[in-house]
Amino acid sequence: MPDSVPSPFPPVIAVLLAGGTGHRAGFGRPKQLELLGDKPVLQWSLDAFAAHPAISGGVLVANADVMAALDGLPNGWKTAEPGIERQQSVDHALQSLSDWSDETLVLVHDAARPGLTAATIDRLLAALSSAEAVIPTLPVPDTLVRQDAGEAGDTVDRGALARVQTPQGFRLGTLRRAHAAAAATGAPATDDAQLVRQMGVPVQTVPGDARLHKLTYAEDMTILAGLLGQDRMMRTAVGMGYDVHRLVPDKPLWIGGVEIQHSHGLEGHSDADVALHALTDAILGALADGDIGDHFPPSDPQWRGAASHRFLAFAADRVAARGGRIEHVDLTIIAEAPKIGPHRPAMRARLSEILAIPLDRVSVKATTTERLGFTGRREGIAAQAVATLKLPEN
Ligand code: MG
């Protein structure tokens, strides 16, 4: 609530944007909930704002899933519903701040940048004593060139360019006007400072901080852990899995999460996807967490005809719950027929989707056994898998 005691300084509030649901970057959950050190990425910014003496409170823009993962909110904080686009999320936050005066200072921050320090907040607030809007920027260290169709062109003067970070600071009244103007014209912008500039209001810059590195890809977690001194000792764990199912006539054939047209299908209690079973066991093996039969007993009728991607997703969730990640999976399908080769791209894509890891960490191979043994006689199909995980040392 607004401070009722008159003060020579305008109150300061924070808007923390944590509405993204991006699983696409290779995380097993929304990236703002990835564990960095001993707390979720989002909690870093929340703690930094809450600990700063000038900040009265804030608005966390996040959905219920994200809220459920936090231990409550700091004093003076409330929540707002995320929008589809960033601009809409900020609009929702502004609506929830209708009690606050135009003189209030507001810092709009992206939760995917956990390295927020008091010094950065201080620089922004100092600039807002005279400016309407301020953004933290960093120089561009690399040489920049134009490129066209893979050919390097002229150098771009990088002295005239800067990288923009968050938090971005505004007088609340200025930000309100900018969003109202954008809503009226339908003008989109990648950040709030651009909306303010579109009204002709100058945006000041202050030095940013390398620790405000943005979490976009899974690899950024390693960079952030180093920048924020949270290098965890991670150990490598490798697990293997092996499975066989019998081929029977007139059944759908599911292998590697993909349905393949064939005269025969695999017999089993679930959909009998032999490849997903081997891979599930490989991941459980790396976790030293039993096998697929322990978690999904064939005696339990609820798994009759179950789609095996559920088993695999379960194993991936167990990895995330330990604070670990899947580095790589390698699958070999052993079958005389059908031909697996044409289906490999679809299988890799499907496994990448189920495991929420990039495609280049998913390998699918196939072999025959030269007509030898049960696979050679087309009585069944076998699969073996190896999963490589990184798990935190305890
Ligand atoms: Mg099986």
mmCIF file of C-alpha atoms and ligand atoms in Angstrom:
data_model
loop_
_atom_site.group_PDB
_atom_site.id
_atom_site.type_symbol
_atom_site.label_atom_id
_atom_site.label_comp_id
_atom_site.label_asym_id
_atom_site.label_seq_id
_atom_site.Cartn_x
_atom_site.Cartn_y
_atom_site.Cartn_z
ATOM 1 C CA MET A 1 0.000 0.000 0.000
ATOM 2 C CA PRO A 2 1.186 3.592 -0.564
ATOM 3 C CA ASP A 3 3.133 5.089 2.298
ATOM 4 C CA SER A 4 0.863 7.442 4.244
ATOM 5 C CA VAL A 5 3.794 9.249 5.867
ATOM 6 C CA PRO A 6 4.922 12.219 3.737
ATOM 7 C CA SER A 7 8.470 11.668 2.545
ATOM 8 C CA PRO A 8 10.869 13.870 0.539
ATOM 9 C CA PHE A 9 11.615 10.870 -1.669
ATOM 10 C CA PRO A 10 9.084 9.195 -3.953
ATOM 11 C CA PRO A 11 8.336 5.579 -3.060
ATOM 12 C CA VAL A 12 9.932 2.883 -5.196
ATOM 13 C CA ILE A 13 8.218 -0.295 -6.312
ATOM 14 C CA ALA A 14 9.402 -3.241 -8.378
ATOM 15 C CA VAL A 15 7.660 -5.162 -11.145
ATOM 16 C CA LEU A 16 9.144 -8.632 -11.586
ATOM 17 C CA LEU A 17 8.152 -10.376 -14.813
ATOM 18 C CA ALA A 18 8.100 -14.148 -14.377
ATOM 19 C CA GLY A 19 5.243 -15.127 -16.654
ATOM 20 C CA GLY A 20 7.208 -17.182 -19.182
ATOM 21 C CA THR A 21 6.464 -20.871 -19.479
ATOM 22 C CA GLY A 22 9.384 -21.595 -21.803
ATOM 23 C CA HIS A 23 10.203 -25.276 -21.684
ATOM 24 C CA ARG A 24 11.712 -25.002 -25.156
ATOM 25 C CA ALA A 25 15.171 -23.953 -24.016
ATOM 26 C CA GLY A 26 15.947 -27.377 -22.612
ATOM 27 C CA PHE A 27 14.680 -27.012 -19.090
ATOM 28 C CA GLY A 28 12.451 -29.521 -17.357
ATOM 29 C CA ARG A 29 10.311 -26.702 -15.952
ATOM 30 C CA PRO A 30 9.774 -22.953 -16.505
ATOM 31 C CA LYS A 31 13.271 -21.485 -16.610
ATOM 32 C CA GLN A 32 12.587 -19.000 -13.816
ATOM 33 C CA LEU A 33 12.141 -22.003 -11.500
ATOM 34 C CA GLU A 34 15.460 -23.664 -12.365
ATOM 35 C CA LEU A 35 17.582 -24.041 -9.250
ATOM 36 C CA LEU A 36 20.573 -21.686 -9.136
ATOM 37 C CA GLY A 37 22.527 -22.470 -5.994
ATOM 38 C CA ASP A 38 19.951 -23.307 -3.378
ATOM 39 C CA LYS A 39 16.992 -21.330 -4.741
ATOM 40 C CA PRO A 40 14.976 -20.827 -7.933
ATOM 41 C CA VAL A 41 16.263 -18.281 -10.481
ATOM 42 C CA LEU A 42 13.224 -16.076 -9.828
ATOM 43 C CA GLN A 43 13.886 -15.964 -6.076
ATOM 44 C CA TRP A 44 17.243 -14.228 -6.659
ATOM 45 C CA SER A 45 15.622 -11.069 -8.029
ATOM 46 C CA LEU A 46 12.799 -11.204 -5.500
ATOM 47 C CA ASP A 47 15.328 -11.356 -2.648
ATOM 48 C CA ALA A 48 17.442 -8.540 -4.136
ATOM 49 C CA PHE A 49 14.426 -6.225 -4.369
ATOM 50 C CA ALA A 50 13.115 -7.213 -0.927
ATOM 51 C CA ALA A 51 16.501 -6.561 0.697
ATOM 52 C CA HIS A 52 16.902 -3.058 -0.800
ATOM 53 C CA PRO A 53 15.934 -0.403 1.763
ATOM 54 C CA ALA A 54 14.476 2.050 -0.809
ATOM 55 C CA ILE A 55 11.962 -0.441 -2.242
ATOM 56 C CA SER A 56 8.515 -0.466 -0.615
ATOM 57 C CA GLY A 57 7.110 -3.504 -2.388
ATOM 58 C CA GLY A 58 6.336 -4.880 -5.763
ATOM 59 C CA VAL A 59 4.255 -6.885 -8.169
ATOM 60 C CA LEU A 60 5.259 -10.384 -9.197
ATOM 61 C CA VAL A 61 3.757 -11.193 -12.592
ATOM 62 C CA ALA A 62 3.536 -14.974 -12.514
ATOM 63 C CA ASN A 63 1.025 -17.760 -12.927
ATOM 64 C CA ALA A 64 -0.178 -20.065 -10.153
ATOM 65 C CA ASP A 65 2.362 -22.819 -11.002
ATOM 66 C CA VAL A 66 5.231 -20.435 -10.437
ATOM 67 C CA MET A 67 3.687 -19.023 -7.265
ATOM 68 C CA ALA A 68 3.262 -22.541 -5.864
ATOM 69 C CA ALA A 69 7.017 -23.098 -6.159
ATOM 70 C CA LEU A 70 7.848 -20.076 -3.954
ATOM 71 C CA ASP A 71 7.796 -19.772 -0.178
ATOM 72 C CA GLY A 72 5.342 -16.878 -0.237
ATOM 73 C CA LEU A 73 6.064 -13.245 -1.159
ATOM 74 C CA PRO A 74 8.029 -10.558 0.680
ATOM 75 C CA ASN A 75 6.079 -7.900 2.620
ATOM 76 C CA GLY A 76 4.455 -5.299 0.386
ATOM 77 C CA TRP A 77 4.360 -7.618 -2.645
ATOM 78 C CA LYS A 78 1.379 -8.841 -4.600
ATOM 79 C CA THR A 79 0.836 -10.800 -7.800
ATOM 80 C CA ALA A 80 -0.609 -10.093 -11.237
ATOM 81 C CA GLU A 81 -1.609 -12.470 -14.027
ATOM 82 C CA PRO A 82 0.852 -12.799 -16.905
ATOM 83 C CA GLY A 83 -0.286 -11.703 -20.358
ATOM 84 C CA ILE A 84 0.443 -13.445 -23.626
ATOM 85 C CA GLU A 85 3.084 -10.866 -24.521
ATOM 86 C CA ARG A 86 5.519 -9.064 -22.236
ATOM 87 C CA GLN A 87 3.808 -5.713 -22.869
ATOM 88 C CA GLN A 88 0.510 -7.195 -21.689
ATOM 89 C CA SER A 89 2.153 -8.538 -18.521
ATOM 90 C CA VAL A 90 3.454 -5.056 -17.700
ATOM 91 C CA ASP A 91 -0.049 -3.674 -18.388
ATOM 92 C CA HIS A 92 -1.475 -6.096 -15.819
ATOM 93 C CA ALA A 93 1.128 -4.986 -13.280
ATOM 94 C CA LEU A 94 0.316 -1.325 -13.960
ATOM 95 C CA GLN A 95 -3.397 -1.994 -13.422
ATOM 96 C CA SER A 96 -2.615 -3.542 -10.025
ATOM 97 C CA LEU A 97 -0.660 -0.371 -9.111
ATOM 98 C CA SER A 98 -3.586 2.009 -9.683
ATOM 99 C CA ASP A 99 -3.383 3.220 -6.041
ATOM 100 C CA TRP A 100 0.132 4.559 -6.515
ATOM 101 C CA SER A 101 0.869 8.153 -7.557
ATOM 102 C CA ASP A 102 2.469 9.132 -10.864
ATOM 103 C CA GLU A 103 5.537 10.265 -8.882
ATOM 104 C CA THR A 104 6.255 6.720 -7.706
ATOM 105 C CA LEU A 105 9.423 5.209 -9.180
ATOM 106 C CA VAL A 106 9.047 1.772 -10.727
ATOM 107 C CA LEU A 107 11.731 -0.749 -11.683
ATOM 108 C CA VAL A 108 10.604 -3.297 -14.293
ATOM 109 C CA HIS A 109 12.758 -6.419 -14.218
ATOM 110 C CA ASP A 110 12.931 -9.723 -16.060
ATOM 111 C CA ALA A 111 13.099 -12.688 -13.653
ATOM 112 C CA ALA A 112 15.390 -14.494 -16.107
ATOM 113 C CA ARG A 113 18.177 -12.112 -14.995
ATOM 114 C CA PRO A 114 18.944 -13.297 -11.460
ATOM 115 C CA GLY A 115 22.178 -11.319 -10.933
ATOM 116 C CA LEU A 116 20.521 -8.159 -9.577
ATOM 117 C CA THR A 117 22.615 -6.247 -7.049
ATOM 118 C CA ALA A 118 21.893 -3.319 -4.697
ATOM 119 C CA ALA A 119 24.518 -1.301 -6.592
ATOM 120 C CA THR A 120 22.572 -1.646 -9.859
ATOM 121 C CA ILE A 121 19.352 -0.598 -8.135
ATOM 122 C CA ASP A 122 21.201 2.393 -6.607
ATOM 123 C CA ARG A 123 22.508 3.531 -10.014
ATOM 124 C CA LEU A 124 19.017 3.375 -11.522
ATOM 125 C CA LEU A 125 17.407 5.276 -8.633
ATOM 126 C CA ALA A 126 20.132 7.936 -8.687
ATOM 127 C CA ALA A 127 19.458 8.528 -12.397
ATOM 128 C CA LEU A 128 15.690 8.708 -11.789
ATOM 129 C CA SER A 129 16.194 11.713 -9.508
ATOM 130 C CA SER A 130 16.475 13.736 -12.731
ATOM 131 C CA ALA A 131 15.406 11.407 -15.574
ATOM 132 C CA GLU A 132 11.960 10.094 -16.542
ATOM 133 C CA ALA A 133 13.356 6.762 -17.703
ATOM 134 C CA VAL A 134 16.641 4.910 -17.315
ATOM 135 C CA ILE A 135 18.072 1.607 -18.572
ATOM 136 C CA PRO A 136 21.256 -0.309 -17.691
ATOM 137 C CA THR A 137 23.495 -0.986 -20.690
ATOM 138 C CA LEU A 138 26.760 -2.753 -21.388
ATOM 139 C CA PRO A 139 29.228 -2.152 -24.200
ATOM 140 C CA VAL A 140 29.469 -4.575 -27.111
ATOM 141 C CA PRO A 141 32.844 -6.329 -26.712
ATOM 142 C CA ASP A 142 32.917 -8.199 -30.046
ATOM 143 C CA THR A 143 33.525 -6.805 -33.487
ATOM 144 C CA LEU A 144 30.217 -6.575 -35.319
ATOM 145 C CA VAL A 145 29.775 -7.054 -39.044
ATOM 146 C CA ARG A 146 26.813 -7.051 -41.349
ATOM 147 C CA GLN A 147 26.284 -10.391 -43.004
ATOM 148 C CA ASP A 148 24.320 -11.540 -45.958
ATOM 149 C CA ALA A 149 23.846 -15.140 -47.081
ATOM 150 C CA GLY A 150 26.802 -16.324 -45.023
ATOM 151 C CA GLU A 151 29.184 -13.656 -46.331
ATOM 152 C CA ALA A 152 30.695 -11.037 -44.029
ATOM 153 C CA GLY A 153 30.086 -7.441 -44.996
ATOM 154 C CA ASP A 154 31.097 -4.066 -43.536
ATOM 155 C CA THR A 155 31.977 -3.623 -39.873
ATOM 156 C CA VAL A 156 29.383 -1.870 -37.727
ATOM 157 C CA ASP A 157 30.669 0.810 -35.349
ATOM 158 C CA ARG A 158 30.163 -0.966 -32.042
ATOM 159 C CA GLY A 159 31.064 2.225 -30.148
ATOM 160 C CA ALA A 160 27.615 3.485 -31.124
ATOM 161 C CA LEU A 161 25.847 0.342 -29.857
ATOM 162 C CA ALA A 162 24.999 -1.040 -26.432
ATOM 163 C CA ARG A 163 23.411 -4.140 -24.943
ATOM 164 C CA VAL A 164 20.269 -3.401 -22.926
ATOM 165 C CA GLN A 165 19.547 -5.149 -19.617
ATOM 166 C CA THR A 166 16.890 -4.860 -16.944
ATOM 167 C CA PRO A 167 15.701 -3.522 -14.475
ATOM 168 C CA GLN A 168 14.460 -0.536 -16.439
ATOM 169 C CA GLY A 169 13.469 2.414 -14.249
ATOM 170 C CA PHE A 170 10.631 4.884 -14.825
ATOM 171 C CA ARG A 171 8.436 7.440 -13.162
ATOM 172 C CA LEU A 172 5.196 5.490 -12.869
ATOM 173 C CA GLY A 173 3.235 8.266 -14.609
ATOM 174 C CA THR A 174 5.602 8.149 -17.594
ATOM 175 C CA LEU A 175 5.286 4.372 -17.887
ATOM 176 C CA ARG A 176 1.491 4.610 -17.613
ATOM 177 C CA ARG A 177 1.365 7.172 -20.435
ATOM 178 C CA ALA A 178 3.707 5.074 -22.588
ATOM 179 C CA HIS A 179 1.576 1.960 -22.214
ATOM 180 C CA ALA A 180 -1.654 3.886 -22.793
ATOM 181 C CA ALA A 181 -0.168 5.398 -25.975
ATOM 182 C CA ALA A 182 1.029 2.007 -27.190
ATOM 183 C CA ALA A 183 -2.375 0.486 -26.500
ATOM 184 C CA ALA A 184 -4.014 3.287 -28.498
ATOM 185 C CA THR A 185 -1.723 2.885 -31.519
ATOM 186 C CA GLY A 186 -1.122 -0.870 -31.211
ATOM 187 C CA ALA A 187 2.613 -0.202 -31.311
ATOM 188 C CA PRO A 188 4.565 -3.236 -30.105
ATOM 189 C CA ALA A 189 7.965 -2.906 -28.471
ATOM 190 C CA THR A 190 10.462 -5.363 -27.077
ATOM 191 C CA ASP A 191 10.805 -3.370 -23.876
ATOM 192 C CA ASP A 192 9.256 -0.550 -21.909
ATOM 193 C CA ALA A 193 12.027 1.932 -22.598
ATOM 194 C CA GLN A 194 11.198 1.744 -26.321
ATOM 195 C CA LEU A 195 7.574 2.622 -25.575
ATOM 196 C CA VAL A 196 8.727 5.632 -23.563
ATOM 197 C CA ARG A 197 11.036 6.738 -26.383
ATOM 198 C CA GLN A 198 8.175 6.429 -28.883
ATOM 199 C CA MET A 199 6.507 9.265 -26.906
ATOM 200 C CA GLY A 200 9.598 11.410 -27.378
ATOM 201 C CA VAL A 201 10.733 11.085 -23.753
ATOM 202 C CA PRO A 202 14.515 10.613 -23.513
ATOM 203 C CA VAL A 203 15.800 7.425 -21.889
ATOM 204 C CA GLN A 204 19.012 7.780 -19.915
ATOM 205 C CA THR A 205 21.545 4.965 -19.667
ATOM 206 C CA VAL A 206 23.610 3.841 -16.683
ATOM 207 C CA PRO A 207 26.252 1.092 -16.593
ATOM 208 C CA GLY A 208 24.776 -2.400 -16.434
ATOM 209 C CA ASP A 209 26.334 -5.420 -14.769
ATOM 210 C CA ALA A 210 27.721 -8.599 -16.358
ATOM 211 C CA ARG A 211 25.987 -10.555 -13.590
ATOM 212 C CA LEU A 212 22.635 -9.544 -15.118
ATOM 213 C CA HIS A 213 23.298 -12.139 -17.827
ATOM 214 C CA LYS A 214 19.979 -13.434 -19.131
ATOM 215 C CA LEU A 215 18.974 -17.072 -18.763
ATOM 216 C CA THR A 216 17.894 -18.170 -22.242
ATOM 217 C CA TYR A 217 19.490 -21.549 -22.933
ATOM 218 C CA ALA A 218 20.372 -24.420 -20.571
ATOM 219 C CA GLU A 219 24.057 -23.488 -21.012
ATOM 220 C CA ASP A 220 23.374 -20.092 -19.423
ATOM 221 C CA MET A 221 22.877 -21.844 -16.071
ATOM 222 C CA THR A 222 26.578 -22.716 -16.045
ATOM 223 C CA ILE A 223 27.532 -19.127 -16.905
ATOM 224 C CA LEU A 224 25.209 -17.716 -14.227
ATOM 225 C CA ALA A 225 26.445 -20.176 -11.601
ATOM 226 C CA GLY A 226 29.972 -18.932 -12.278
ATOM 227 C CA LEU A 227 29.017 -15.224 -12.338
ATOM 228 C CA LEU A 228 27.061 -15.514 -9.095
ATOM 229 C CA GLY A 229 29.555 -17.745 -7.301
ATOM 230 C CA GLN A 230 27.158 -20.655 -7.198
ATOM 231 C CA ASP A 231 29.259 -23.239 -8.975
ATOM 232 C CA ARG A 232 27.852 -26.481 -7.790
ATOM 233 C CA MET A 233 29.943 -29.578 -7.835
ATOM 234 C CA MET A 234 28.170 -31.700 -10.402
ATOM 235 C CA ARG A 235 28.967 -35.339 -10.908
ATOM 236 C CA THR A 236 28.380 -37.282 -14.092
ATOM 237 C CA ALA A 237 26.114 -40.315 -13.825
ATOM 238 C CA VAL A 238 25.588 -42.794 -16.654
ATOM 239 C CA GLY A 239 22.762 -45.311 -16.772
ATOM 240 C CA MET A 240 21.879 -48.042 -19.225
ATOM 241 C CA GLY A 241 18.592 -49.667 -20.090
ATOM 242 C CA TYR A 242 17.604 -52.713 -22.125
ATOM 243 C CA ASP A 243 14.187 -54.006 -23.110
ATOM 244 C CA VAL A 244 12.581 -56.586 -25.388
ATOM 245 C CA HIS A 245 8.988 -56.975 -26.549
ATOM 246 C CA ARG A 246 7.433 -59.710 -28.668
ATOM 247 C CA LEU A 247 6.035 -58.898 -32.140
ATOM 248 C CA VAL A 248 2.434 -59.986 -32.683
ATOM 249 C CA PRO A 249 0.181 -59.513 -35.754
ATOM 250 C CA ASP A 250 -2.416 -56.749 -36.058
ATOM 251 C CA LYS A 251 -1.302 -54.406 -33.295
ATOM 252 C CA PRO A 252 -0.185 -50.769 -33.602
ATOM 253 C CA LEU A 253 3.622 -50.520 -33.527
ATOM 254 C CA TRP A 254 5.022 -47.790 -31.298
ATOM 255 C CA ILE A 255 8.787 -47.299 -31.193
ATOM 256 C CA GLY A 256 10.610 -44.249 -29.893
ATOM 257 C CA GLY A 257 7.352 -42.401 -29.259
ATOM 258 C CA VAL A 258 6.376 -42.702 -32.930
ATOM 259 C CA GLU A 259 3.725 -44.934 -34.490
ATOM 260 C CA ILE A 260 5.081 -46.927 -37.433
ATOM 261 C CA GLN A 261 2.941 -48.639 -40.095
ATOM 262 C CA HIS A 262 3.785 -52.345 -39.996
ATOM 263 C CA SER A 263 2.130 -55.773 -40.227
ATOM 264 C CA HIS A 264 2.988 -56.445 -36.563
ATOM 265 C CA GLY A 265 3.024 -54.520 -33.319
ATOM 266 C CA LEU A 266 4.682 -55.065 -29.956
ATOM 267 C CA GLU A 267 2.922 -56.974 -27.233
ATOM 268 C CA GLY A 268 2.966 -55.710 -23.692
ATOM 269 C CA HIS A 269 0.966 -54.288 -20.863
ATOM 270 C CA SER A 270 1.410 -50.624 -21.878
ATOM 271 C CA ASP A 271 1.760 -49.519 -25.517
ATOM 272 C CA ALA A 272 4.946 -51.667 -25.360
ATOM 273 C CA ASP A 273 7.224 -48.951 -26.784
ATOM 274 C CA VAL A 274 10.411 -50.905 -26.299
ATOM 275 C CA ALA A 275 12.674 -47.919 -27.021
ATOM 276 C CA LEU A 276 10.998 -45.598 -24.522
ATOM 277 C CA HIS A 277 11.142 -48.374 -21.919
ATOM 278 C CA ALA A 278 14.886 -48.866 -22.428
ATOM 279 C CA LEU A 279 15.443 -45.117 -22.250
ATOM 280 C CA THR A 280 13.307 -44.729 -19.124
ATOM 281 C CA ASP A 281 15.363 -47.462 -17.461
ATOM 282 C CA ALA A 282 18.607 -45.791 -18.538
ATOM 283 C CA ILE A 283 17.597 -42.525 -16.860
ATOM 284 C CA LEU A 284 16.346 -44.294 -13.733
ATOM 285 C CA GLY A 285 19.613 -46.242 -13.735
ATOM 286 C CA ALA A 286 21.699 -43.059 -13.767
ATOM 287 C CA LEU A 287 19.584 -41.835 -10.827
ATOM 288 C CA ALA A 288 20.050 -45.214 -9.070
ATOM 289 C CA ASP A 289 16.282 -45.013 -8.670
ATOM 290 C CA GLY A 290 15.093 -48.542 -9.429
ATOM 291 C CA ASP A 291 13.579 -49.509 -12.763
ATOM 292 C CA ILE A 292 10.451 -48.872 -14.787
ATOM 293 C CA GLY A 293 8.701 -51.893 -13.223
ATOM 294 C CA ASP A 294 9.178 -50.458 -9.711
ATOM 295 C CA HIS A 295 7.479 -47.185 -10.613
ATOM 296 C CA PHE A 296 4.878 -48.542 -13.038
ATOM 297 C CA PRO A 297 4.144 -52.160 -11.995
ATOM 298 C CA PRO A 298 2.652 -54.285 -14.834
ATOM 299 C CA SER A 299 0.305 -55.712 -12.183
ATOM 300 C CA ASP A 300 -1.328 -52.277 -11.818
ATOM 301 C CA PRO A 301 -4.329 -52.047 -14.211
ATOM 302 C CA GLN A 302 -3.950 -48.258 -14.560
ATOM 303 C CA TRP A 303 -0.908 -48.794 -16.847
ATOM 304 C CA ARG A 304 -2.785 -51.100 -19.239
ATOM 305 C CA GLY A 305 -2.337 -49.632 -22.715
ATOM 306 C CA ALA A 306 -0.614 -46.547 -21.244
ATOM 307 C CA ALA A 307 1.343 -44.314 -23.597
ATOM 308 C CA SER A 308 4.977 -44.855 -22.667
ATOM 309 C CA HIS A 309 5.935 -41.194 -23.065
ATOM 310 C CA ARG A 310 4.422 -40.793 -19.611
ATOM 311 C CA PHE A 311 7.035 -43.156 -18.162
ATOM 312 C CA LEU A 312 9.848 -41.278 -19.872
ATOM 313 C CA ALA A 313 8.560 -37.859 -18.800
ATOM 314 C CA PHE A 314 8.296 -39.196 -15.252
ATOM 315 C CA ALA A 315 11.984 -40.195 -15.310
ATOM 316 C CA ALA A 316 12.956 -36.753 -16.680
ATOM 317 C CA ASP A 317 10.963 -35.101 -13.884
ATOM 318 C CA ARG A 318 12.876 -37.192 -11.322
ATOM 319 C CA VAL A 319 16.121 -35.752 -12.749
ATOM 320 C CA ALA A 320 14.840 -32.169 -12.500
ATOM 321 C CA ALA A 321 13.573 -32.783 -8.959
ATOM 322 C CA ARG A 322 17.121 -33.722 -7.930
ATOM 323 C CA GLY A 323 18.460 -30.469 -9.405
ATOM 324 C CA GLY A 324 20.109 -32.427 -12.203
ATOM 325 C CA ARG A 325 19.923 -32.323 -15.980
ATOM 326 C CA ILE A 326 20.045 -34.774 -18.858
ATOM 327 C CA GLU A 327 23.235 -34.210 -20.826
ATOM 328 C CA HIS A 328 22.695 -36.820 -23.528
ATOM 329 C CA VAL A 329 20.722 -39.910 -24.448
ATOM 330 C CA ASP A 330 21.738 -42.557 -26.967
ATOM 331 C CA LEU A 331 19.294 -45.207 -28.114
ATOM 332 C CA THR A 332 19.874 -48.308 -30.253
ATOM 333 C CA ILE A 333 16.893 -50.163 -31.707
ATOM 334 C CA ILE A 334 17.565 -53.767 -32.714
ATOM 335 C CA ALA A 335 15.083 -54.988 -35.320
ATOM 336 C CA GLU A 336 15.077 -56.924 -38.570
ATOM 337 C CA ALA A 337 11.890 -55.158 -39.716
ATOM 338 C CA PRO A 338 10.435 -52.616 -40.114
ATOM 339 C CA LYS A 339 13.213 -50.316 -41.297
ATOM 340 C CA ILE A 340 13.892 -47.821 -38.500
ATOM 341 C CA GLY A 341 16.062 -45.404 -40.499
ATOM 342 C CA PRO A 342 13.240 -43.390 -42.112
ATOM 343 C CA HIS A 343 11.683 -42.799 -38.667
ATOM 344 C CA ARG A 344 14.813 -41.651 -36.855
ATOM 345 C CA PRO A 345 14.288 -37.886 -37.361
ATOM 346 C CA ALA A 346 10.734 -38.132 -36.003
ATOM 347 C CA MET A 347 11.921 -40.225 -33.030
ATOM 348 C CA ARG A 348 14.709 -37.778 -32.179
ATOM 349 C CA ALA A 349 12.288 -34.857 -32.362
ATOM 350 C CA ARG A 350 9.777 -36.643 -30.161
ATOM 351 C CA LEU A 351 12.400 -37.645 -27.561
ATOM 352 C CA SER A 352 13.752 -34.087 -27.505
ATOM 353 C CA GLU A 353 10.200 -32.894 -26.841
ATOM 354 C CA ILE A 354 9.409 -35.447 -24.100
ATOM 355 C CA LEU A 355 12.736 -34.921 -22.314
ATOM 356 C CA ALA A 356 12.800 -31.141 -22.909
ATOM 357 C CA ILE A 357 16.408 -31.259 -24.100
ATOM 358 C CA PRO A 358 17.895 -29.949 -27.361
ATOM 359 C CA LEU A 359 17.843 -32.188 -30.410
ATOM 360 C CA ASP A 360 21.630 -32.390 -30.563
ATOM 361 C CA ARG A 361 21.597 -34.266 -27.244
ATOM 362 C CA VAL A 362 19.382 -37.035 -28.568
ATOM 363 C CA SER A 363 20.799 -39.913 -30.610
ATOM 364 C CA VAL A 364 18.745 -42.695 -32.196
ATOM 365 C CA LYS A 365 20.493 -45.573 -33.950
ATOM 366 C CA ALA A 366 19.278 -48.857 -35.382
ATOM 367 C CA THR A 367 20.755 -52.208 -36.298
ATOM 368 C CA THR A 368 19.689 -55.664 -37.395
ATOM 369 C CA THR A 369 21.238 -58.846 -36.020
ATOM 370 C CA GLU A 370 21.960 -60.326 -39.461
ATOM 371 C CA ARG A 371 18.879 -62.573 -39.164
ATOM 372 C CA LEU A 372 20.377 -64.224 -36.082
ATOM 373 C CA GLY A 373 18.506 -64.803 -32.841
ATOM 374 C CA PHE A 374 14.968 -63.743 -31.893
ATOM 375 C CA THR A 375 15.281 -60.303 -33.447
ATOM 376 C CA GLY A 376 16.678 -61.859 -36.617
ATOM 377 C CA ARG A 377 13.712 -64.228 -36.777
ATOM 378 C CA ARG A 378 11.400 -61.217 -36.400
ATOM 379 C CA GLU A 379 9.941 -62.620 -33.181
ATOM 380 C CA GLY A 380 10.594 -59.443 -31.256
ATOM 381 C CA ILE A 381 12.321 -56.075 -31.126
ATOM 382 C CA ALA A 382 14.981 -55.082 -28.600
ATOM 383 C CA ALA A 383 16.273 -51.666 -27.585
ATOM 384 C CA GLN A 384 19.163 -50.480 -25.501
ATOM 385 C CA ALA A 385 19.817 -47.006 -24.233
ATOM 386 C CA VAL A 386 22.452 -45.005 -22.400
ATOM 387 C CA ALA A 387 21.616 -41.810 -20.510
ATOM 388 C CA THR A 388 24.230 -39.367 -19.266
ATOM 389 C CA LEU A 389 23.147 -37.044 -16.453
ATOM 390 C CA LYS A 390 24.707 -34.254 -14.421
ATOM 391 C CA LEU A 391 23.630 -34.460 -10.791
ATOM 392 C CA PRO A 392 24.523 -32.156 -7.906
ATOM 393 C CA GLU A 393 26.976 -33.516 -5.358
ATOM 394 C CA ASN A 394 25.375 -33.708 -1.965
HETATM 395 MG MG MG B 1 9.050 -52.993 -21.638
#
